[in-house]
Structure formats: C-alpha cells, structure tokens
Tab-separated table of N, CA, C and O in Angstrom:
chain	number	residue	atom	x	y	z
A	1	UNK	N	-16.636	27.540	0.845
A	1	UNK	CA	-16.960	26.197	1.504
A	1	UNK	C	-18.699	25.945	1.972
A	1	UNK	O	-18.939	26.905	2.614
A	2	UNK	N	-18.968	24.906	1.363
A	2	UNK	CA	-20.258	24.477	1.922
A	2	UNK	C	-20.487	23.327	2.627
A	2	UNK	O	-20.096	22.216	1.884
A	3	UNK	N	-21.077	23.200	3.827
A	3	UNK	CA	-21.296	21.854	4.461
A	3	UNK	C	-22.857	21.661	4.350
A	3	UNK	O	-23.757	22.754	4.738
A	4	UNK	N	-23.327	20.641	4.081
A	4	UNK	CA	-24.560	20.459	3.744
A	4	UNK	C	-24.998	19.097	5.023
A	4	UNK	O	-24.280	17.912	5.033
A	5	UNK	N	-26.172	18.963	5.503
A	5	UNK	CA	-26.444	18.239	6.254
A	5	UNK	C	-28.104	17.765	6.102
A	5	UNK	O	-28.814	18.762	6.211
A	6	UNK	N	-28.529	16.614	5.624
A	6	UNK	CA	-29.639	15.856	5.404
A	6	UNK	C	-30.473	15.445	6.577
A	6	UNK	O	-29.749	14.854	7.491
A	7	UNK	N	-31.701	15.418	6.486
A	7	UNK	CA	-32.369	15.110	7.793
A	7	UNK	C	-33.720	14.561	7.417
A	7	UNK	O	-34.029	15.261	6.059
A	8	UNK	N	-34.533	13.935	8.070
A	8	UNK	CA	-35.759	13.610	7.740
A	8	UNK	C	-35.959	12.197	7.089
A	8	UNK	O	-37.405	11.960	6.954
A	9	UNK	N	-34.848	11.291	6.967
A	9	UNK	CA	-35.257	10.192	6.423
A	9	UNK	C	-35.805	9.158	7.688
A	9	UNK	O	-36.037	9.624	8.500
A	10	UNK	N	-36.149	7.920	7.115
A	10	UNK	CA	-36.922	7.134	7.959
A	10	UNK	C	-37.697	5.951	7.320
A	10	UNK	O	-37.443	5.583	6.113
A	11	UNK	N	-38.107	5.207	8.177
A	11	UNK	CA	-39.146	4.248	7.516
A	11	UNK	C	-40.536	4.443	7.569
A	11	UNK	O	-41.145	4.996	8.570
A	12	UNK	N	-40.997	4.298	6.544
A	12	UNK	CA	-42.452	4.678	6.059
A	12	UNK	C	-43.340	3.458	5.325
A	12	UNK	O	-42.392	2.690	4.486
A	13	UNK	N	-44.499	3.370	5.414
A	13	UNK	CA	-45.174	2.420	4.693
A	13	UNK	C	-45.340	2.748	3.509
A	13	UNK	O	-45.382	4.139	3.043
A	14	UNK	N	-45.817	2.188	2.323
A	14	UNK	CA	-45.909	2.336	0.935
A	14	UNK	C	-47.246	3.147	1.069
A	14	UNK	O	-47.953	3.042	1.603
A	15	UNK	N	-47.014	4.136	0.169
A	15	UNK	CA	-48.285	5.153	0.300
A	15	UNK	C	-47.897	6.523	1.130
A	15	UNK	O	-48.916	7.401	1.091
A	16	UNK	N	-47.065	6.209	2.028
A	16	UNK	CA	-46.893	7.319	3.080
A	16	UNK	C	-45.918	8.384	2.406
A	16	UNK	O	-45.715	8.623	1.283
A	17	UNK	N	-45.581	9.248	3.372
A	17	UNK	CA	-44.936	10.545	3.076
A	17	UNK	C	-43.502	10.669	4.116
A	17	UNK	O	-43.744	10.417	5.267
A	18	UNK	N	-42.821	11.435	3.561
A	18	UNK	CA	-41.732	12.037	4.214
A	18	UNK	C	-41.329	13.333	3.819
A	18	UNK	O	-41.550	13.803	2.507
A	19	UNK	N	-40.798	14.233	4.579
A	19	UNK	CA	-39.848	15.427	4.139
A	19	UNK	C	-38.489	15.602	4.613
A	19	UNK	O	-38.257	15.395	5.819
A	20	UNK	N	-37.779	15.421	3.397
A	20	UNK	CA	-36.462	15.690	3.794
A	20	UNK	C	-35.789	17.057	3.824
A	20	UNK	O	-36.512	17.808	3.060
A	21	UNK	N	-35.035	17.398	4.784
A	21	UNK	CA	-34.553	18.567	4.962
A	21	UNK	C	-32.883	18.749	4.655
A	21	UNK	O	-32.410	17.847	4.902
A	22	UNK	N	-32.390	19.738	3.977
A	22	UNK	CA	-30.983	19.972	3.498
A	22	UNK	C	-30.679	20.958	4.145
A	22	UNK	O	-30.675	22.229	3.353
A	23	UNK	N	-29.931	21.391	5.238
A	23	UNK	CA	-29.298	22.535	5.842
A	23	UNK	C	-27.986	22.906	5.588
A	23	UNK	O	-27.247	22.022	5.618
A	24	UNK	N	-27.420	23.786	5.029
A	24	UNK	CA	-26.289	24.484	4.693
A	24	UNK	C	-25.549	25.150	5.831
A	24	UNK	O	-26.192	26.129	6.324
A	25	UNK	N	-24.350	25.283	5.799
A	25	UNK	CA	-23.638	26.202	6.565
A	25	UNK	C	-22.236	26.450	5.847
A	25	UNK	O	-21.906	25.740	5.052
A	26	UNK	N	-21.670	27.649	6.172
A	26	UNK	CA	-20.435	27.951	5.867
A	26	UNK	C	-20.590	28.861	4.590
A	26	UNK	O	-19.720	29.589	4.525
A	27	UNK	N	-21.587	28.838	4.074
A	27	UNK	CA	-22.090	29.681	2.944
A	27	UNK	C	-23.529	29.741	2.625
A	27	UNK	O	-24.182	28.867	2.871
A	28	UNK	N	-23.996	31.020	2.122
A	28	UNK	CA	-25.547	30.943	2.086
A	28	UNK	C	-25.697	30.243	0.737
A	28	UNK	O	-25.294	30.117	-0.437
A	29	UNK	N	-26.873	29.346	0.882
A	29	UNK	CA	-27.436	28.518	0.001
A	29	UNK	C	-28.029	29.344	-1.372
A	29	UNK	O	-28.123	28.923	-2.397
A	30	UNK	N	-28.315	30.617	-1.109
A	30	UNK	CA	-28.868	31.467	-2.134
A	30	UNK	C	-27.803	31.702	-3.227
A	30	UNK	O	-28.433	32.057	-4.217
A	31	UNK	N	-26.719	31.240	-3.221
A	31	UNK	CA	-25.862	31.366	-4.433
A	31	UNK	C	-25.820	30.032	-5.371
A	31	UNK	O	-25.187	29.941	-6.051
A	32	UNK	N	-26.183	29.043	-4.677
A	32	UNK	CA	-26.061	27.684	-5.241
A	32	UNK	C	-27.573	26.939	-5.847
A	32	UNK	O	-28.640	27.089	-5.173
A	33	UNK	N	-27.379	26.522	-7.254
A	33	UNK	CA	-28.206	25.715	-7.487
A	33	UNK	C	-28.043	24.265	-6.775
A	33	UNK	O	-27.122	23.862	-6.409
A	34	UNK	N	-29.249	23.706	-6.428
A	34	UNK	CA	-29.100	22.328	-5.444
A	34	UNK	C	-29.932	21.167	-6.157
A	34	UNK	O	-30.594	21.580	-7.176
A	35	UNK	N	-29.581	20.209	-5.894
A	35	UNK	CA	-30.054	18.685	-6.340
A	35	UNK	C	-30.227	18.023	-5.190
A	35	UNK	O	-29.576	17.681	-3.967
A	36	UNK	N	-31.145	16.852	-5.380
A	36	UNK	CA	-31.336	15.801	-4.608
A	36	UNK	C	-30.834	14.597	-5.592
A	36	UNK	O	-31.484	14.305	-6.780
A	37	UNK	N	-30.146	13.701	-5.098
A	37	UNK	CA	-29.724	12.238	-5.714
A	37	UNK	C	-30.242	11.249	-4.658
A	37	UNK	O	-30.131	11.427	-3.615
A	38	UNK	N	-29.991	9.748	-5.289
A	38	UNK	CA	-30.236	8.707	-4.444
A	38	UNK	C	-29.691	7.681	-4.831
A	38	UNK	O	-29.259	7.536	-5.967
A	39	UNK	N	-29.414	6.838	-4.102
A	39	UNK	CA	-28.706	5.519	-4.479
A	39	UNK	C	-28.940	4.424	-3.173
A	39	UNK	O	-29.221	4.373	-2.127
A	40	UNK	N	-29.738	3.387	-4.065
A	40	UNK	CA	-30.049	2.282	-3.610
A	40	UNK	C	-29.096	1.030	-3.593
A	40	UNK	O	-28.054	1.239	-4.208
A	41	UNK	N	-29.287	0.237	-2.967
A	41	UNK	CA	-28.068	-0.980	-2.710
A	41	UNK	C	-27.941	-1.529	-3.969
A	41	UNK	O	-28.829	-1.905	-4.532
A	42	UNK	N	-26.557	-1.622	-4.101
A	42	UNK	CA	-26.324	-2.279	-5.618
A	42	UNK	C	-26.373	-1.567	-6.919
A	42	UNK	O	-26.192	-2.035	-7.938
A	43	UNK	N	-27.008	-0.354	-6.784
A	43	UNK	CA	-27.273	0.650	-7.608
A	43	UNK	C	-26.483	1.731	-8.009
A	43	UNK	O	-26.045	2.198	-6.944
A	44	UNK	N	-26.520	2.428	-8.994
A	44	UNK	CA	-25.672	3.650	-9.336
A	44	UNK	C	-26.353	4.712	-8.541
A	44	UNK	O	-27.742	4.858	-8.575
A	45	UNK	N	-25.777	5.822	-8.398
A	45	UNK	CA	-26.533	6.947	-7.632
A	45	UNK	C	-27.199	7.508	-8.791
A	45	UNK	O	-26.925	7.758	-9.944
A	46	UNK	N	-28.428	7.852	-8.529
A	46	UNK	CA	-29.053	8.489	-9.695
A	46	UNK	C	-29.978	9.964	-9.242
A	46	UNK	O	-30.187	10.297	-8.265
A	47	UNK	N	-30.189	10.404	-10.290
A	47	UNK	CA	-30.797	11.929	-10.057
A	47	UNK	C	-32.049	11.890	-9.732
A	47	UNK	O	-33.011	11.041	-10.208
A	48	UNK	N	-32.553	12.832	-8.833
A	48	UNK	CA	-34.151	12.741	-8.401
A	48	UNK	C	-34.802	14.123	-8.848
A	48	UNK	O	-35.824	14.250	-9.310
A	49	UNK	N	-34.139	15.190	-8.407
A	49	UNK	CA	-34.710	16.629	-8.626
A	49	UNK	C	-33.828	17.597	-8.433
A	49	UNK	O	-32.713	17.332	-7.596
A	50	UNK	N	-33.670	18.552	-9.214
A	50	UNK	CA	-33.067	19.969	-8.837
A	50	UNK	C	-33.754	20.990	-8.868
A	50	UNK	O	-34.947	21.133	-9.475
A	51	UNK	N	-33.031	22.301	-8.364
A	51	UNK	CA	-33.887	23.306	-8.346
A	51	UNK	C	-32.782	24.312	-8.599
A	51	UNK	O	-31.660	24.323	-8.118
A	52	UNK	N	-33.037	25.359	-9.287
A	52	UNK	CA	-31.969	26.633	-9.474
A	52	UNK	C	-32.114	27.459	-8.358
A	52	UNK	O	-32.619	27.203	-7.287
A	53	UNK	N	-31.081	28.269	-8.554
A	53	UNK	CA	-30.443	29.463	-7.385
A	53	UNK	C	-31.826	30.120	-6.975
A	53	UNK	O	-32.028	30.174	-5.667
A	54	UNK	N	-32.776	30.809	-7.605
A	54	UNK	CA	-33.829	31.265	-7.302
A	54	UNK	C	-35.168	30.685	-7.003
A	54	UNK	O	-36.088	31.130	-6.212
A	55	UNK	N	-35.153	29.279	-7.269
A	55	UNK	CA	-36.036	28.488	-7.288
A	55	UNK	C	-37.251	28.420	-8.432
A	55	UNK	O	-38.250	28.044	-8.121
A	56	UNK	N	-37.090	29.182	-9.293
A	56	UNK	CA	-37.825	29.204	-10.393
A	56	UNK	C	-37.838	28.428	-11.278
A	56	UNK	O	-39.027	28.205	-12.115
A	57	UNK	N	-37.026	27.401	-11.242
A	57	UNK	CA	-36.734	26.237	-12.212
A	57	UNK	C	-36.711	25.019	-11.757
A	57	UNK	O	-35.488	25.156	-10.686
A	58	UNK	N	-37.483	24.020	-11.590
A	58	UNK	CA	-37.189	22.924	-11.000
A	58	UNK	C	-37.344	21.649	-12.162
A	58	UNK	O	-38.110	21.688	-13.114
A	59	UNK	N	-36.372	20.752	-12.253
A	59	UNK	CA	-36.486	19.596	-13.006
A	59	UNK	C	-36.602	18.145	-12.089
A	59	UNK	O	-35.661	18.090	-11.045
A	60	UNK	N	-37.553	17.219	-12.573
A	60	UNK	CA	-37.701	16.103	-11.803
A	60	UNK	C	-37.366	14.874	-12.569
A	60	UNK	O	-37.687	14.858	-13.672
A	61	UNK	N	-36.795	13.761	-12.160
A	61	UNK	CA	-36.905	12.682	-12.787
A	61	UNK	C	-38.154	12.052	-12.884
A	61	UNK	O	-39.215	12.336	-12.202
A	62	UNK	N	-38.578	11.245	-14.077
A	62	UNK	CA	-39.789	10.647	-14.360
A	62	UNK	C	-40.160	10.013	-13.135
A	62	UNK	O	-41.360	10.189	-12.976
A	63	UNK	N	-39.484	9.145	-12.587
A	63	UNK	CA	-39.801	8.171	-11.395
A	63	UNK	C	-40.487	8.889	-10.506
A	63	UNK	O	-41.172	8.327	-9.673
A	64	UNK	N	-40.371	10.274	-10.230
A	64	UNK	CA	-40.813	10.869	-8.969
A	64	UNK	C	-41.625	11.984	-9.332
A	64	UNK	O	-42.097	12.658	-8.366
A	65	UNK	N	-41.870	12.197	-10.818
A	65	UNK	CA	-42.799	13.297	-11.135
A	65	UNK	C	-44.119	13.254	-10.457
A	65	UNK	O	-44.932	12.038	-10.474
A	66	UNK	N	-44.784	14.479	-9.946
A	66	UNK	CA	-46.214	14.203	-9.364
A	66	UNK	C	-46.361	13.629	-8.030
A	66	UNK	O	-47.331	13.796	-7.377
A	67	UNK	N	-45.236	13.224	-7.403
A	67	UNK	CA	-45.230	12.603	-6.156
A	67	UNK	C	-44.214	13.448	-5.152
A	67	UNK	O	-44.480	13.791	-3.856
A	68	UNK	N	-43.002	14.007	-5.737
A	68	UNK	CA	-41.923	14.642	-5.022
A	68	UNK	C	-42.132	16.043	-5.383
A	68	UNK	O	-42.379	16.664	-6.589
A	69	UNK	N	-41.981	16.844	-4.431
A	69	UNK	CA	-41.755	18.422	-4.761
A	69	UNK	C	-40.400	18.925	-3.715
A	69	UNK	O	-40.389	18.605	-2.586
A	70	UNK	N	-39.859	19.647	-4.581
A	70	UNK	CA	-38.605	20.340	-4.075
A	70	UNK	C	-38.806	21.866	-3.822
A	70	UNK	O	-39.600	22.346	-4.453
A	71	UNK	N	-38.127	22.211	-2.974
A	71	UNK	CA	-38.316	23.746	-2.523
A	71	UNK	C	-37.532	24.260	-1.678
A	71	UNK	O	-36.573	23.346	-1.344
A	72	UNK	N	-37.175	25.434	-1.714
A	72	UNK	CA	-35.984	26.092	-0.913
A	72	UNK	C	-36.307	27.444	-0.439
A	72	UNK	O	-37.175	28.082	-0.711
A	73	UNK	N	-35.844	27.521	1.024
A	73	UNK	CA	-35.908	28.713	1.755
A	73	UNK	C	-34.593	29.315	1.993
A	73	UNK	O	-33.862	28.890	2.747
A	74	UNK	N	-34.085	30.532	0.942
A	74	UNK	CA	-32.548	30.754	1.014
A	74	UNK	C	-32.521	31.542	2.396
A	74	UNK	O	-31.427	31.521	3.040
A	75	UNK	N	-33.606	32.230	2.940
A	75	UNK	CA	-33.231	32.992	4.495
A	75	UNK	C	-33.014	31.876	5.308
A	75	UNK	O	-32.444	32.402	6.083
A	76	UNK	N	-33.516	30.616	5.286
A	76	UNK	CA	-33.053	29.691	6.072
A	76	UNK	C	-31.930	28.677	5.587
A	76	UNK	O	-31.461	27.763	6.898
A	77	UNK	N	-31.458	28.956	4.472
A	77	UNK	CA	-30.468	28.082	4.065
A	77	UNK	C	-30.813	26.672	4.249
A	77	UNK	O	-29.917	26.083	4.256
A	78	UNK	N	-32.131	26.485	3.604
A	78	UNK	CA	-32.380	25.107	3.662
A	78	UNK	C	-33.199	24.756	2.320
A	78	UNK	O	-33.580	25.430	1.840
A	79	UNK	N	-33.038	23.519	1.891
A	79	UNK	CA	-33.921	22.875	0.825
A	79	UNK	C	-34.510	21.654	1.321
A	79	UNK	O	-34.084	20.833	2.050
A	80	UNK	N	-35.715	21.799	0.645
A	80	UNK	CA	-36.490	20.410	1.360
A	80	UNK	C	-37.189	19.627	-0.051
A	80	UNK	O	-37.017	20.208	-1.088
A	81	UNK	N	-37.294	18.421	0.534
A	81	UNK	CA	-37.983	17.401	-0.613
A	81	UNK	C	-39.100	16.774	0.091
A	81	UNK	O	-38.802	16.089	0.943
A	82	UNK	N	-40.144	17.208	-0.343
A	82	UNK	CA	-41.475	16.583	0.039
A	82	UNK	C	-41.753	15.374	-0.785
A	82	UNK	O	-41.821	15.477	-1.973
A	83	UNK	N	-42.027	14.180	-0.126
A	83	UNK	CA	-41.879	12.938	-0.756
A	83	UNK	C	-43.395	12.269	-0.507
A	83	UNK	O	-43.623	11.861	0.689
A	84	UNK	N	-44.289	12.263	-1.331
A	84	UNK	CA	-45.735	11.692	-1.083
A	84	UNK	C	-45.868	10.328	-2.022
A	84	UNK	O	-45.048	10.162	-2.986
A	85	UNK	N	-46.829	9.807	-1.676
A	85	UNK	CA	-47.219	8.466	-2.187
A	85	UNK	C	-45.962	7.720	-2.736
A	85	UNK	O	-45.426	7.171	-3.534
A	86	UNK	N	-45.213	7.240	-1.287
A	86	UNK	CA	-43.956	6.646	-1.420
A	86	UNK	C	-43.936	5.183	-1.816
A	86	UNK	O	-45.048	4.727	-1.553
A	87	UNK	N	-42.966	4.573	-2.618
A	87	UNK	CA	-43.275	3.105	-3.077
A	87	UNK	C	-42.064	2.617	-2.709
A	87	UNK	O	-40.806	3.289	-2.257
A	88	UNK	N	-42.101	1.376	-2.435
A	88	UNK	CA	-40.784	0.645	-2.016
A	88	UNK	C	-39.514	0.656	-2.909
A	88	UNK	O	-38.413	0.805	-2.662
A	89	UNK	N	-39.683	0.829	-4.210
A	89	UNK	CA	-38.733	1.409	-5.152
A	89	UNK	C	-37.804	2.705	-4.950
A	89	UNK	O	-37.034	3.072	-5.379
A	90	UNK	N	-38.602	3.540	-4.027
A	90	UNK	CA	-38.057	4.898	-3.588
A	90	UNK	C	-36.848	4.489	-2.139
A	90	UNK	O	-36.279	5.468	-2.155
A	91	UNK	N	-36.921	3.339	-1.912
A	91	UNK	CA	-36.030	3.114	-0.869
A	91	UNK	C	-34.203	3.323	-1.335
A	91	UNK	O	-33.980	2.745	-2.366
A	92	UNK	N	-33.681	4.255	-0.673
A	92	UNK	CA	-32.327	4.498	-1.087
A	92	UNK	C	-31.941	5.508	0.080
A	92	UNK	O	-32.813	5.956	0.873
A	93	UNK	N	-30.485	5.773	-0.055
A	93	UNK	CA	-30.155	6.976	0.672
A	93	UNK	C	-30.059	8.428	-0.179
A	93	UNK	O	-29.831	8.043	-1.430
A	94	UNK	N	-30.628	9.393	0.629
A	94	UNK	CA	-30.915	10.428	-0.266
A	94	UNK	C	-29.690	11.343	0.024
A	94	UNK	O	-29.462	11.591	1.040
A	95	UNK	N	-29.365	11.816	-1.082
A	95	UNK	CA	-28.109	12.827	-0.834
A	95	UNK	C	-28.666	14.181	-1.299
A	95	UNK	O	-29.269	14.248	-2.420
A	96	UNK	N	-28.312	15.475	-0.732
A	96	UNK	CA	-28.348	16.705	-1.079
A	96	UNK	C	-26.927	17.101	-1.831
A	96	UNK	O	-26.002	16.925	-1.251
A	97	UNK	N	-26.946	18.026	-2.795
A	97	UNK	CA	-25.629	18.390	-3.384
A	97	UNK	C	-26.167	20.165	-3.833
A	97	UNK	O	-27.239	20.484	-4.203
A	98	UNK	N	-24.788	20.737	-3.646
A	98	UNK	CA	-24.818	22.180	-4.271
A	98	UNK	C	-23.752	22.488	-5.248
A	98	UNK	O	-22.673	21.540	-5.127
A	99	UNK	N	-24.335	23.239	-6.115
A	99	UNK	CA	-23.297	23.700	-7.254
A	99	UNK	C	-22.885	24.865	-6.880
A	99	UNK	O	-23.557	25.827	-6.865
A	100	UNK	N	-21.570	24.964	-7.405
A	100	UNK	CA	-20.981	26.448	-7.344
A	100	UNK	C	-21.065	27.107	-8.927
A	100	UNK	O	-21.048	28.546	-8.858
A	101	UNK	N	-21.141	26.414	-9.840
A	101	UNK	CA	-20.923	26.956	-11.115
A	101	UNK	C	-22.713	27.283	-11.582
A	101	UNK	O	-22.685	27.930	-12.689
A	102	UNK	N	-23.530	26.356	-11.283
A	102	UNK	CA	-24.641	26.697	-11.624
A	102	UNK	C	-25.685	27.508	-11.268
A	102	UNK	O	-25.750	27.598	-10.138
A	103	UNK	N	-26.139	28.435	-12.009
A	103	UNK	CA	-26.878	29.588	-11.359
A	103	UNK	C	-28.446	29.503	-11.879
A	103	UNK	O	-29.266	29.503	-10.948
A	104	UNK	N	-28.399	29.817	-13.159
A	104	UNK	CA	-30.065	30.039	-13.504
A	104	UNK	C	-30.533	28.693	-13.928
A	104	UNK	O	-31.848	28.904	-14.164
A	105	UNK	N	-29.913	27.889	-14.184
A	105	UNK	CA	-30.425	26.604	-14.440
A	105	UNK	C	-30.476	25.276	-13.573
A	105	UNK	O	-30.183	25.613	-12.502
A	106	UNK	N	-30.812	24.106	-14.085
A	106	UNK	CA	-30.767	23.190	-13.070
A	106	UNK	C	-29.914	22.076	-14.065
A	106	UNK	O	-29.589	22.229	-14.893
A	107	UNK	N	-29.219	21.018	-13.001
A	107	UNK	CA	-28.464	19.982	-13.650
A	107	UNK	C	-28.756	18.717	-13.153
A	107	UNK	O	-29.238	18.407	-12.006
A	108	UNK	N	-28.809	17.662	-13.970
A	108	UNK	CA	-29.181	16.385	-13.655
A	108	UNK	C	-27.658	15.571	-13.312
A	108	UNK	O	-27.806	14.162	-12.981
A	109	UNK	N	-26.800	16.298	-13.624
A	109	UNK	CA	-25.480	15.577	-13.800
A	109	UNK	C	-24.594	15.764	-12.420
A	109	UNK	O	-24.261	16.854	-12.052
A	110	UNK	N	-24.396	14.866	-11.747
A	110	UNK	CA	-23.929	14.735	-10.285
A	110	UNK	C	-22.249	15.470	-10.591
A	110	UNK	O	-21.787	15.853	-9.528
A	111	UNK	N	-21.761	15.404	-11.743
A	111	UNK	CA	-20.583	16.004	-11.619
A	111	UNK	C	-20.399	17.551	-11.620
A	111	UNK	O	-19.162	18.289	-11.210
A	112	UNK	N	-21.567	18.229	-11.808
A	112	UNK	CA	-21.737	19.635	-11.891
A	112	UNK	C	-21.855	19.981	-10.312
A	112	UNK	O	-22.260	21.296	-10.199
A	113	UNK	N	-21.924	19.206	-9.428
A	113	UNK	CA	-22.291	19.451	-8.124
A	113	UNK	C	-21.049	19.213	-7.403
A	113	UNK	O	-20.459	18.520	-7.570
A	114	UNK	N	-20.647	20.350	-6.631
A	114	UNK	CA	-19.494	20.579	-5.849
A	114	UNK	C	-19.329	20.052	-4.307
A	114	UNK	O	-18.452	19.754	-3.932
A	115	UNK	N	-20.674	20.079	-3.666
A	115	UNK	CA	-20.629	19.880	-2.419
A	115	UNK	C	-21.722	18.796	-1.658
A	115	UNK	O	-22.652	19.070	-2.543
A	116	UNK	N	-21.717	17.818	-1.413
A	116	UNK	CA	-22.444	16.724	-0.863
A	116	UNK	C	-22.810	16.408	0.493
A	116	UNK	O	-21.512	16.603	1.350
A	117	UNK	N	-23.959	16.337	0.932
A	117	UNK	CA	-24.118	15.889	2.421
A	117	UNK	C	-23.725	14.377	2.549
A	117	UNK	O	-23.413	13.649	1.483
A	118	UNK	N	-23.937	13.948	3.642
A	118	UNK	CA	-23.692	12.640	4.223
A	118	UNK	C	-24.861	11.598	3.723
A	118	UNK	O	-24.350	10.209	4.014
A	119	UNK	N	-25.791	12.195	3.609
A	119	UNK	CA	-26.890	11.315	3.207
A	119	UNK	C	-28.007	10.900	4.253
A	119	UNK	O	-27.663	11.027	5.556
A	120	UNK	N	-29.379	10.648	3.988
A	120	UNK	CA	-30.360	10.059	4.915
A	120	UNK	C	-30.891	9.025	4.143
A	120	UNK	O	-31.195	8.972	3.276
A	121	UNK	N	-30.988	7.900	5.129
A	121	UNK	CA	-31.617	6.658	4.771
A	121	UNK	C	-33.474	6.846	4.468
A	121	UNK	O	-33.895	7.333	5.746
A	122	UNK	N	-33.777	6.557	3.595
A	122	UNK	CA	-35.302	6.397	3.168
A	122	UNK	C	-35.630	4.895	3.107
A	122	UNK	O	-35.029	4.400	1.915
A	123	UNK	N	-36.518	4.405	3.786
A	123	UNK	CA	-36.820	2.972	3.665
A	123	UNK	C	-38.423	2.889	3.634
A	123	UNK	O	-39.035	3.194	4.558
A	124	UNK	N	-38.834	2.513	2.521
A	124	UNK	CA	-40.384	2.450	2.049
A	124	UNK	C	-40.685	0.903	2.206
A	124	UNK	O	-40.113	-0.078	1.414
A	125	UNK	N	-41.656	0.514	3.178
A	125	UNK	CA	-42.183	-1.062	3.138
A	125	UNK	C	-43.461	-1.089	2.565
A	125	UNK	O	-44.139	-0.421	2.500
A	126	UNK	N	-43.369	-2.346	2.002
A	126	UNK	CA	-44.564	-2.802	0.874
A	126	UNK	C	-45.544	-3.420	2.130
A	126	UNK	O	-45.631	-3.716	3.238
C-alpha cells in the first residue's frame, strides 16, 4: 500500500512558477512509475506528465511541454513537478499517482495507476 500526499499548490499570477511535491509513505516510491494529472472545474481529469521508475523516461502532455518538469528523488520517496510560465488554463486540482504494474515505461492512462493523492489546488490568475 502507498499513501501519497501532494503539496505546493497555491495562487500565482500568470507567468509565475510553482513546485508541487508528492510524498509517499507506506512503501518506497522507487518501485513505482509515477504520474501527475489535473482536473479543472467542469472538466475531465487529464494527463499532465509521467515518469518511469528509474526516472530515465518522461512523457509530457503537449499543453505543458517546455514549461513543466517532472523529477523524482527515490531516496526521499518524493516526486516533484516544477511548473514555470504558468497560464490561467493551468488552473486545476493536481493529483499525483503511482502505479504498481508499470516499471520501465510511462503511462498516460489513469486506469494504470493504483494509488492517488488527495490533490492540491493550483490557481493561476490573469
């Protein structure tokens, strides 16, 4: 079992930056591929970025490429999402997720993730 807790969300002006953290407990994150998803009001949950177990492979949604960076510190059991050049359309609740089955690849499919955090709100003002 893995428990995930996101932090780092908040209110920021357009063009600003935030760094989200996802801390895991109950099991070492080094065994899990990880992902970040987001859900804006009235919209479906959407894929943002994923990273494989070793950190050697990352996959980004087109909407965040060049602005967001995912990283992981397996020794600290933490995954990070650095978000730069934020836009109002990035406003959403951001969730991190961990997969038991994915090892060497990444996945954009939320169904492949077994554990989810409670989410952290990111609001970008124009």
